[in-house]
PDB file of C-alpha atoms in Angstrom:
ATOM      1  CA  UNK A  19      89.553  97.663 119.839  1.00  0.00           C
ATOM      2  CA  UNK A  20      93.034  99.196 119.637  1.00  0.00           C
ATOM      3  CA  UNK A  21      94.052  97.058 116.642  1.00  0.00           C
ATOM      4  CA  UNK A  22      90.903  98.125 114.807  1.00  0.00           C
ATOM      5  CA  UNK A  23      91.648 101.782 115.438  1.00  0.00           C
ATOM      6  CA  UNK A  24      95.414 101.444 114.912  1.00  0.00           C
ATOM      7  CA  UNK A  25      96.065  98.411 112.650  1.00  0.00           C
ATOM      8  CA  UNK A  26      99.732  99.413 112.328  1.00  0.00           C
ATOM      9  CA  UNK A  27     100.644 101.561 115.350  1.00  0.00           C
ATOM     10  CA  UNK A  28     104.285 101.964 114.375  1.00  0.00           C
ATOM     11  CA  UNK A  29     103.226 103.068 110.894  1.00  0.00           C
ATOM     12  CA  UNK A  30     100.802 105.567 112.463  1.00  0.00           C
ATOM     13  CA  UNK A  31     103.629 107.050 114.503  1.00  0.00           C
ATOM     14  CA  UNK A  32     106.011 107.022 111.526  1.00  0.00           C
ATOM     15  CA  UNK A  33     103.517 108.756 109.236  1.00  0.00           C
ATOM     16  CA  UNK A  34     102.748 111.391 111.865  1.00  0.00           C
ATOM     17  CA  UNK A  35     106.420 112.170 112.420  1.00  0.00           C
ATOM     18  CA  UNK A  36     107.123 112.098 108.673  1.00  0.00           C
ATOM     19  CA  UNK A  37     104.323 114.592 108.080  1.00  0.00           C
ATOM     20  CA  UNK A  38     105.747 116.923 110.712  1.00  0.00           C
ATOM     21  CA  UNK A  39     109.181 116.652 109.124  1.00  0.00           C
ATOM     22  CA  UNK A  40     107.751 117.373 105.669  1.00  0.00           C
ATOM     23  CA  UNK A  41     105.891 120.515 106.712  1.00  0.00           C
ATOM     24  CA  UNK A  42     108.885 121.567 108.835  1.00  0.00           C
ATOM     25  CA  UNK A  43     106.693 123.288 111.405  1.00  0.00           C
ATOM     26  CA  UNK A  44     105.150 121.839 114.546  1.00  0.00           C
ATOM     27  CA  UNK A  45     101.731 123.315 115.161  1.00  0.00           C
ATOM     28  CA  UNK A  46      98.576 121.801 116.622  1.00  0.00           C
ATOM     29  CA  UNK A  47      97.021 121.742 113.143  1.00  0.00           C
ATOM     30  CA  UNK A  48     100.023 120.006 111.561  1.00  0.00           C
ATOM     31  CA  UNK A  49     100.192 117.508 114.419  1.00  0.00           C
ATOM     32  CA  UNK A  50      96.470 116.788 114.102  1.00  0.00           C
ATOM     33  CA  UNK A  51      96.662 116.412 110.312  1.00  0.00           C
ATOM     34  CA  UNK A  52      99.721 114.158 110.618  1.00  0.00           C
ATOM     35  CA  UNK A  53      97.891 112.025 113.172  1.00  0.00           C
ATOM     36  CA  UNK A  54      94.800 111.782 110.948  1.00  0.00           C
ATOM     37  CA  UNK A  55      96.992 110.701 108.035  1.00  0.00           C
ATOM     38  CA  UNK A  56      98.735 108.266 110.377  1.00  0.00           C
ATOM     39  CA  UNK A  57      95.397 106.690 111.268  1.00  0.00           C
ATOM     40  CA  UNK A  58      93.659 106.781 107.869  1.00  0.00           C
ATOM     41  CA  UNK A  59      96.501 105.493 105.661  1.00  0.00           C
ATOM     42  CA  UNK A  60      97.163 102.339 107.734  1.00  0.00           C
ATOM     43  CA  UNK A  61      93.413 101.615 107.892  1.00  0.00           C
ATOM     44  CA  UNK A  62      93.161 101.928 104.098  1.00  0.00           C
ATOM     45  CA  UNK A  63      96.207  99.726 103.504  1.00  0.00           C
ATOM     46  CA  UNK A  64      95.459  97.111 106.221  1.00  0.00           C
ATOM     47  CA  UNK A  65      93.654  94.734 103.813  1.00  0.00           C
ATOM     48  CA  UNK A  66      96.803  94.584 101.689  1.00  0.00           C
ATOM     49  CA  UNK A  67      98.848  93.374 104.688  1.00  0.00           C
ATOM     50  CA  UNK A  68      96.998  90.191 105.697  1.00  0.00           C
ATOM     51  CA  UNK A  69     100.145  88.397 106.853  1.00  0.00           C
ATOM     52  CA  UNK A  70     101.862  91.386 108.349  1.00  0.00           C
ATOM     53  CA  UNK A  71     105.050  90.380 110.118  1.00  0.00           C
ATOM     54  CA  UNK A  72     105.155  90.370 113.856  1.00  0.00           C
ATOM     55  CA  UNK A  73     108.229  91.956 115.338  1.00  0.00           C
ATOM     56  CA  UNK A  74     109.228  89.518 118.045  1.00  0.00           C
ATOM     57  CA  UNK A  75     111.753  91.948 119.549  1.00  0.00           C
ATOM     58  CA  UNK A  76     110.910  95.534 118.582  1.00  0.00           C
ATOM     59  CA  UNK A  77     113.671  97.029 120.747  1.00  0.00           C
ATOM     60  CA  UNK A  78     116.225  95.014 118.768  1.00  0.00           C
ATOM     61  CA  UNK A  79     115.133  96.973 115.694  1.00  0.00           C
ATOM     62  CA  UNK A  80     116.339 100.174 117.373  1.00  0.00           C
ATOM     63  CA  UNK A  81     119.784  98.679 117.990  1.00  0.00           C
ATOM     64  CA  UNK A  82     119.758  97.354 114.408  1.00  0.00           C
ATOM     65  CA  UNK A  83     119.045 100.870 113.140  1.00  0.00           C
ATOM     66  CA  UNK A  84     122.029 102.288 115.019  1.00  0.00           C
ATOM     67  CA  UNK A  85     124.247  99.410 113.872  1.00  0.00           C
ATOM     68  CA  UNK A  86     123.369 100.115 110.239  1.00  0.00           C
ATOM     69  CA  UNK A  87     123.852 103.847 110.759  1.00  0.00           C
ATOM     70  CA  UNK A  88     127.314 103.192 112.216  1.00  0.00           C
ATOM     71  CA  UNK A  89     128.181 100.816 109.351  1.00  0.00           C
ATOM     72  CA  UNK A  90     127.122 103.431 106.797  1.00  0.00           C
ATOM     73  CA  UNK A  91     129.476 106.000 108.329  1.00  0.00           C
ATOM     74  CA  UNK A  92     132.393 103.555 108.488  1.00  0.00           C
ATOM     75  CA  UNK A  93     131.723 102.258 104.954  1.00  0.00           C
ATOM     76  CA  UNK A  94     131.648 105.814 103.583  1.00  0.00           C
ATOM     77  CA  UNK A  95     135.145 106.361 104.944  1.00  0.00           C
ATOM     78  CA  UNK A  96     136.345 103.010 103.559  1.00  0.00           C
ATOM     79  CA  UNK A  97     134.867 103.674 100.101  1.00  0.00           C
ATOM     80  CA  UNK A  98     136.379 107.162 100.023  1.00  0.00           C
ATOM     81  CA  UNK A  99     139.805 105.686 100.795  1.00  0.00           C
ATOM     82  CA  UNK A 100     139.360 103.028  98.083  1.00  0.00           C
ATOM     83  CA  UNK A 101     138.220 105.518  95.459  1.00  0.00           C
ATOM     84  CA  UNK A 102     140.718 108.249  96.290  1.00  0.00           C
ATOM     85  CA  UNK A 103     143.859 106.341  97.169  1.00  0.00           C
ATOM     86  CA  UNK A 104     143.729 102.767  95.888  1.00  0.00           C
ATOM     87  CA  UNK A 105     145.100 102.164  92.379  1.00  0.00           C
ATOM     88  CA  UNK A 106     142.438 100.826  90.023  1.00  0.00           C
ATOM     89  CA  UNK A 107     144.314  97.608  89.350  1.00  0.00           C
ATOM     90  CA  UNK A 108     144.318  96.825  93.097  1.00  0.00           C
ATOM     91  CA  UNK A 109     140.541  97.081  93.513  1.00  0.00           C
ATOM     92  CA  UNK A 110     139.011  93.590  93.782  1.00  0.00           C
ATOM     93  CA  UNK A 111     135.291  93.810  93.187  1.00  0.00           C
ATOM     94  CA  UNK A 112     133.254  90.639  93.481  1.00  0.00           C
ATOM     95  CA  UNK A 113     129.784  89.195  93.058  1.00  0.00           C
ATOM     96  CA  UNK A 114     128.765  87.296  96.158  1.00  0.00           C
ATOM     97  CA  UNK A 115     125.799  84.946  96.504  1.00  0.00           C
ATOM     98  CA  UNK A 116     124.511  85.140 100.065  1.00  0.00           C
ATOM     99  CA  UNK A 117     122.303  82.194 101.025  1.00  0.00           C
ATOM    100  CA  UNK A 118     119.341  83.314 103.111  1.00  0.00           C
ATOM    101  CA  UNK A 119     117.814  81.786 106.191  1.00  0.00           C
ATOM    102  CA  UNK A 120     115.232  84.570 106.356  1.00  0.00           C
ATOM    103  CA  UNK A 121     111.756  83.629 105.167  1.00  0.00           C
ATOM    104  CA  UNK A 122     109.764  86.817 105.707  1.00  0.00           C
ATOM    105  CA  UNK A 123     109.536  89.038 102.627  1.00  0.00           C
ATOM    106  CA  UNK A 124     109.774  92.105 104.859  1.00  0.00           C
ATOM    107  CA  UNK A 125     112.943  90.843 106.554  1.00  0.00           C
ATOM    108  CA  UNK A 126     114.540  90.039 103.189  1.00  0.00           C
ATOM    109  CA  UNK A 127     113.603  93.522 101.971  1.00  0.00           C
ATOM    110  CA  UNK A 128     115.215  95.128 105.024  1.00  0.00           C
ATOM    111  CA  UNK A 129     118.359  93.045 104.463  1.00  0.00           C
ATOM    112  CA  UNK A 130     118.532  94.031 100.783  1.00  0.00           C
ATOM    113  CA  UNK A 131     117.997  97.675 101.698  1.00  0.00           C
ATOM    114  CA  UNK A 132     120.669  97.503 104.374  1.00  0.00           C
ATOM    115  CA  UNK A 133     123.171  96.031 101.931  1.00  0.00           C
ATOM    116  CA  UNK A 134     122.378  98.670  99.323  1.00  0.00           C
ATOM    117  CA  UNK A 135     122.456 101.600 101.789  1.00  0.00           C
ATOM    118  CA  UNK A 136     125.890 100.582 103.023  1.00  0.00           C
ATOM    119  CA  UNK A 137     128.413 102.138 100.636  1.00  0.00           C
ATOM    120  CA  UNK A 138     130.560  99.659  98.754  1.00  0.00           C
ATOM    121  CA  UNK A 139     127.860  96.996  98.464  1.00  0.00           C
ATOM    122  CA  UNK A 140     124.714  96.674  96.369  1.00  0.00           C
ATOM    123  CA  UNK A 141     122.080  93.971  96.515  1.00  0.00           C
ATOM    124  CA  UNK A 142     121.482  93.188  92.877  1.00  0.00           C
ATOM    125  CA  UNK A 143     119.036  90.307  92.713  1.00  0.00           C
ATOM    126  CA  UNK A 144     116.968  87.949  94.822  1.00  0.00           C
ATOM    127  CA  UNK A 145     116.836  84.393  93.545  1.00  0.00           C
ATOM    128  CA  UNK A 146     113.493  83.206  92.184  1.00  0.00           C
ATOM    129  CA  UNK A 147     112.959  80.902  95.156  1.00  0.00           C
ATOM    130  CA  UNK A 148     113.977  83.616  97.652  1.00  0.00           C
ATOM    131  CA  UNK A 149     116.759  81.495  99.108  1.00  0.00           C
ATOM    132  CA  UNK A 150     119.729  83.703  98.174  1.00  0.00           C
ATOM    133  CA  UNK A 151     120.581  87.263  97.314  1.00  0.00           C
ATOM    134  CA  UNK A 152     123.245  88.404  94.866  1.00  0.00           C
ATOM    135  CA  UNK A 153     125.471  91.176  96.223  1.00  0.00           C
ATOM    136  CA  UNK A 154     128.086  93.221  94.401  1.00  0.00           C
ATOM    137  CA  UNK A 155     130.977  94.309  96.572  1.00  0.00           C
ATOM    138  CA  UNK A 156     133.225  97.179  95.463  1.00  0.00           C
ATOM    139  CA  UNK A 157     136.349  95.758  97.076  1.00  0.00           C
ATOM    140  CA  UNK A 158     136.953  92.537  98.972  1.00  0.00           C
ATOM    141  CA  UNK A 159     139.961  90.311  99.308  1.00  0.00           C
ATOM    142  CA  UNK A 160     137.852  87.464 100.711  1.00  0.00           C
ATOM    143  CA  UNK A 161     134.315  87.096  99.271  1.00  0.00           C
ATOM    144  CA  UNK A 162     133.472  84.248 101.660  1.00  0.00           C
ATOM    145  CA  UNK A 163     134.374  86.395 104.671  1.00  0.00           C
ATOM    146  CA  UNK A 164     132.213  89.211 103.309  1.00  0.00           C
ATOM    147  CA  UNK A 165     129.312  86.786 102.849  1.00  0.00           C
ATOM    148  CA  UNK A 166     129.776  85.488 106.399  1.00  0.00           C
ATOM    149  CA  UNK A 167     129.914  89.038 107.759  1.00  0.00           C
ATOM    150  CA  UNK A 168     126.612  89.935 106.047  1.00  0.00           C
ATOM    151  CA  UNK A 169     124.998  86.824 107.493  1.00  0.00           C
ATOM    152  CA  UNK A 170     126.366  87.344 111.005  1.00  0.00           C
ATOM    153  CA  UNK A 171     126.060  91.109 111.234  1.00  0.00           C
ATOM    154  CA  UNK A 172     122.714  91.691 109.516  1.00  0.00           C
ATOM    155  CA  UNK A 173     120.806  88.501 108.770  1.00  0.00           C
ATOM    156  CA  UNK A 174     121.187  87.021 112.266  1.00  0.00           C
ATOM    157  CA  UNK A 175     119.854  90.221 113.842  1.00  0.00           C
ATOM    158  CA  UNK A 176     116.964  90.398 111.374  1.00  0.00           C
ATOM    159  CA  UNK A 177     116.055  86.817 112.217  1.00  0.00           C
ATOM    160  CA  UNK A 178     115.772  87.843 115.868  1.00  0.00           C
ATOM    161  CA  UNK A 179     113.655  90.870 114.977  1.00  0.00           C
ATOM    162  CA  UNK A 180     111.250  89.290 112.464  1.00  0.00           C
ATOM    163  CA  UNK A 181     111.010  85.622 113.348  1.00  0.00           C
TER     164      UNK A 181
END
């Protein structure tokens, strides 16, 4: 019964909160409208998510969020130092192919988004077979170490969350 009413409970909550943030005023009417949107939109989109991923450890996603937030702050400082103080001829940008163990399209999307949101790196392309992702790194002295860090820091955690 609950899955019929709330096919994506986390999406319902997210849409409700997003609505309240958009209108920038918490009233009973706004809360009710946000909740209605949070119920109706997931019900309308449920048929398009037949193989929706199951989060095996949802609390790990919270720690992952804070890890990425921390990495974004630290990377912003590092990129600012590179751009402001490092001579151009000392910057060593690199293209790095990161082989993937992730199989879920949603997990791969989160990984690509994480890489792109972290300043200094951009996920540029997913291979046709979905087995590797091409990443551009603004500055690295050791591309293999950067690849290994992406796999250990992000991919391993996403594997725990999604699979």
